[in-house]
Coordinates of C-alpha atoms and ligand atoms in Angstrom, one line a residue:
M1 CA 96.8 92.4 88.0
P2 CA 94.4 89.5 88.6
L3 CA 95.4 86.4 90.5
D4 CA 97.5 84.0 88.5
P5 CA 96.4 80.3 88.3
D6 CA 99.6 79.4 90.2
D7 CA 99.0 81.9 93.0
T8 CA 98.1 80.4 96.3
I9 CA 94.5 80.9 97.2
C10 CA 94.5 79.0 100.5
F11 CA 97.6 79.7 102.5
C12 CA 96.9 77.3 105.3
F13 CA 97.1 74.3 103.0
H14 CA 99.1 75.8 100.1
V15 CA 96.3 75.3 97.6
P16 CA 96.8 77.2 94.3
L17 CA 93.9 78.8 92.4
R18 CA 94.4 76.3 89.6
K19 CA 93.7 73.3 91.8
V20 CA 90.4 74.9 93.1
E21 CA 89.3 75.8 89.6
S22 CA 90.1 72.3 88.3
F23 CA 88.2 70.7 91.3
C24 CA 85.2 72.9 90.6
R25 CA 85.2 72.0 86.9
R26 CA 85.6 68.3 87.5
E27 CA 83.5 67.7 90.6
K28 CA 80.9 70.5 90.2
P29 CA 80.3 70.9 93.9
K30 CA 76.8 72.2 94.8
A31 CA 78.1 74.2 97.7
A32 CA 81.4 76.2 98.0
S33 CA 82.0 74.4 101.3
Q34 CA 82.6 71.2 99.3
I35 CA 85.8 72.8 98.0
S36 CA 87.3 71.6 101.4
E37 CA 87.6 68.2 99.7
C38 CA 90.2 69.8 97.5
L39 CA 93.4 69.6 99.7
A40 CA 91.4 70.9 102.7
A41 CA 91.1 74.4 101.2
G42 CA 89.3 76.7 103.5
T43 CA 89.4 74.5 106.6
G44 CA 92.2 76.4 108.4
C45 CA 91.9 80.0 109.5
G46 CA 89.0 80.8 107.2
W47 CA 90.7 83.7 105.3
C48 CA 90.2 82.3 101.9
I49 CA 86.5 81.3 102.2
P50 CA 85.1 84.3 100.4
M51 CA 87.5 83.8 97.5
L52 CA 86.7 80.1 97.4
R53 CA 83.0 81.1 97.2
K54 CA 83.7 83.5 94.3
V55 CA 85.6 80.9 92.4
H56 CA 82.8 78.4 93.0
T57 CA 80.1 80.8 91.8
K58 CA 82.2 81.8 88.8
I59 CA 82.6 78.1 87.7
C60 CA 79.6 76.3 89.1
G61 CA 77.1 79.1 89.2
E62 CA 75.1 80.2 92.2
Y63 CA 73.2 77.6 94.2
K64 CA 71.1 78.8 97.0
P65 CA 68.9 76.5 99.0
W66 CA 65.7 78.0 100.1
W67 CA 66.9 78.4 103.7
K68 CA 69.7 80.7 102.6
Q69 CA 67.8 83.2 100.5
E70 CA 69.0 86.1 102.6
E71 CA 72.7 87.2 102.4
A72 CA 74.6 86.8 105.6
V73 CA 76.3 89.9 106.9
D74 CA 79.9 89.8 105.8
Y75 CA 82.2 91.9 108.0
H76 CA 85.5 90.9 106.4
S77 CA 88.0 93.0 104.5
A78 CA 87.8 94.3 101.0
E79 CA 91.1 92.5 100.1
R80 CA 89.6 89.1 100.7
D81 CA 86.2 89.9 99.3
A82 CA 87.6 91.2 96.0
G83 CA 87.1 88.9 93.0
Q84 CA 90.1 87.0 91.7
D85 CA 90.2 89.4 88.7
A86 CA 90.1 92.5 90.8
I87 CA 93.1 91.8 93.1
D88 CA 96.7 91.0 92.8
S89 CA 98.4 88.1 94.7
E90 CA 100.5 90.4 96.9
T91 CA 97.4 92.4 98.1
Y92 CA 95.5 89.2 98.7
A93 CA 98.4 87.7 100.7
A94 CA 98.8 90.9 102.7
G95 CA 95.2 91.0 103.5
R96 CA 95.4 87.6 105.2
A97 CA 98.0 88.9 107.7
K98 CA 95.7 91.7 108.6
Y99 CA 92.8 89.3 108.9
L100 CA 94.7 87.0 111.2
A101 CA 95.7 89.9 113.4
E102 CA 92.2 91.3 113.6
T103 CA 90.5 88.0 114.3
K104 CA 93.3 86.6 116.4
R105 CA 93.0 83.3 114.5
Q106 CA 95.9 81.0 114.0
P107 CA 96.8 79.2 110.8
P108 CA 97.2 75.5 111.3
P109 CA 100.6 74.2 112.1
E110 CA 102.9 73.4 109.2
Ligands
FES1 S1 94.0 80.6 104.1 FE1 92.6 79.1 103.6 S2 92.0 78.3 105.5 FE2 93.5 79.8 106.0

């Protein structure tokens, strides 16, 4: 089952998918990194960044400046890299725990 609009997409800052989609439709950020202006999504442990990029690309289209023509090597997990329509909320959330353990990153304090 795909992610529900009310599912949390950034666990560090408790940002639901709906907020990120609304932000992208309203602000039309050129780069996915600008989604950080939406309740700081993506600025904690980094787990959700690939999903934020997918949401950004889906809503805003792909924008690649000339200096980023080649794809960076992405070594992260399949759970996080799956599109929002290809993963359920439990699998997405479980993947983050694995990511935090593998990378030894810490979520921001509550
Ligand atoms: S889950 Fe989004 S920054 Fe940690």
